[in-house]
Short mmCIF file of C-alpha atoms in Angstrom, two decimals:
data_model
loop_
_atom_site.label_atom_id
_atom_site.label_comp_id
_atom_site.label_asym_id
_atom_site.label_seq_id
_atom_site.Cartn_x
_atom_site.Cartn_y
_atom_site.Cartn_z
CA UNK A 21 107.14 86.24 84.67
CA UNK A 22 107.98 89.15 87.17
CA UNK A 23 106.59 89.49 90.32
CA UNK A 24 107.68 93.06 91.86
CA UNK A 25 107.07 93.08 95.86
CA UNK A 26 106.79 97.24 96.68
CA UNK A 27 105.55 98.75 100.16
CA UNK A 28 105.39 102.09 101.24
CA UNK A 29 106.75 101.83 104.73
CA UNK A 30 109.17 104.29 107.02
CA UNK A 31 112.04 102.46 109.06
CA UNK A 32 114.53 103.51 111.62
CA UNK A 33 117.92 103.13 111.29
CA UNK A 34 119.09 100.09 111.26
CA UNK A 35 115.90 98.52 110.11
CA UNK A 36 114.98 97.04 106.82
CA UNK A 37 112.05 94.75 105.32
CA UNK A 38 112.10 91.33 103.35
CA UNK A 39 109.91 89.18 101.99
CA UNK A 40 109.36 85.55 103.27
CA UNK A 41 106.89 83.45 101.41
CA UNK A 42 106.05 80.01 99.51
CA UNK A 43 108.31 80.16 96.81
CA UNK A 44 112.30 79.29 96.80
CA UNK A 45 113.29 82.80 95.43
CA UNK A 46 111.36 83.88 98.99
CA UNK A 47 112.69 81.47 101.46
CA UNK A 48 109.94 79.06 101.23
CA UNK A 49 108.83 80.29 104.75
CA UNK A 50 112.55 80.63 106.12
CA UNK A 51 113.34 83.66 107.36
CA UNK A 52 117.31 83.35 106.58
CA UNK A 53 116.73 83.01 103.26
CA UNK A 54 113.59 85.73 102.56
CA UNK A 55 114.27 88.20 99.69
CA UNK A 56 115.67 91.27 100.72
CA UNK A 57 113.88 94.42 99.47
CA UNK A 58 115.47 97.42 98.24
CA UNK A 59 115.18 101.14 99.71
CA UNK A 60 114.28 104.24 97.62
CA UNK A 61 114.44 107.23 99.04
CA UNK A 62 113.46 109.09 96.77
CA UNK A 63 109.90 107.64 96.12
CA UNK A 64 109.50 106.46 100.03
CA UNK A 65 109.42 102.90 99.04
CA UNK A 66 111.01 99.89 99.96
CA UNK A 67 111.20 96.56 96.41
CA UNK A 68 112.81 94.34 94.82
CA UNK A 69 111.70 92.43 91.33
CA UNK A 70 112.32 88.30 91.12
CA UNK A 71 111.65 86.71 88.12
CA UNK A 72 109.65 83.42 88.30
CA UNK A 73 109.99 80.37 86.35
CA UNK A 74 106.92 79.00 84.67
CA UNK A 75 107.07 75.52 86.67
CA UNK A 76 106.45 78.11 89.74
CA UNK A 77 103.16 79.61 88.38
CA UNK A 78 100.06 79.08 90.97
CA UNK A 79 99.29 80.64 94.27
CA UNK A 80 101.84 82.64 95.97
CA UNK A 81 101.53 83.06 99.49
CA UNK A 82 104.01 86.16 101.28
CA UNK A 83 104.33 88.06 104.13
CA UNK A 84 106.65 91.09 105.00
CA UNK A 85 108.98 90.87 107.98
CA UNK A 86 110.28 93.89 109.34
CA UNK A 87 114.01 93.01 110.86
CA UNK A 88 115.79 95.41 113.39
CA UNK A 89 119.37 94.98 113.20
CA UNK A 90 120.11 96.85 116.37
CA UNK A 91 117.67 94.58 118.78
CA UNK A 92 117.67 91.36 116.40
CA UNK A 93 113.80 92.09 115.90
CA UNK A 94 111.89 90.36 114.00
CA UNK A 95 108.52 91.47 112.92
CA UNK A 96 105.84 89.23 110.80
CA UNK A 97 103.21 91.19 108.89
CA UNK A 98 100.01 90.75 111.02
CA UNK A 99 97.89 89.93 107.72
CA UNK A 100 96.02 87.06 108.24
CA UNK A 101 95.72 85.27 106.76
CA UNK A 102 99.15 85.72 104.30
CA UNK A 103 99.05 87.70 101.31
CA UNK A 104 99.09 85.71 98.40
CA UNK A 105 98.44 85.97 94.48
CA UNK A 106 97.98 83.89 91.80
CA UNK A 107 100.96 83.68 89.21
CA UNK A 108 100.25 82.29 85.76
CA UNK A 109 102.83 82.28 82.43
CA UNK A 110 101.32 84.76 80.23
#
């Protein structure tokens, strides 16, 4: 199964977005090791795809973290609770 993560979402230089979240592809809630999304210009849009094993169906909880490389920012989505979705194997 693929999970796509995409958000609309303007930066400043120097800036860029990841995903932290539940799963091992997403840093199982450490920041260091959340999945790094992907600018694109073009469309305004910042992704990335992970494909997700079938023993990791279930609820997915996620948050996006904007991180500032010029200040050493780091700025958890104020959703609360997390965002989360429920993964099953087709």
């Amino acid at each position: 199964m693929t999970l796509r993560f995409t958000l609309p979402f303007r930066t400043a230089w120097g800036q860029r977005l990841v995903v932290c979240g539940s799963l091992p592809s997403l840093g199982q809630w450490n920041l260091d090791q959340a999945l790094s999304l992907h600018y694109q210009p073009e469309y305004g849009i910042w992704s990335q795809e992970i494909d997700l094993p079938e023993d990791q169906a279930g609820t997915v909880d996620y948050k996006y973290i904007l991180l500032d490389d010029q200040d050493g920012g780091k700025h958890w989505e104020w959703a609360q609770p997390e965002r989360g979705l429920r993964a099953r194997p087709v």
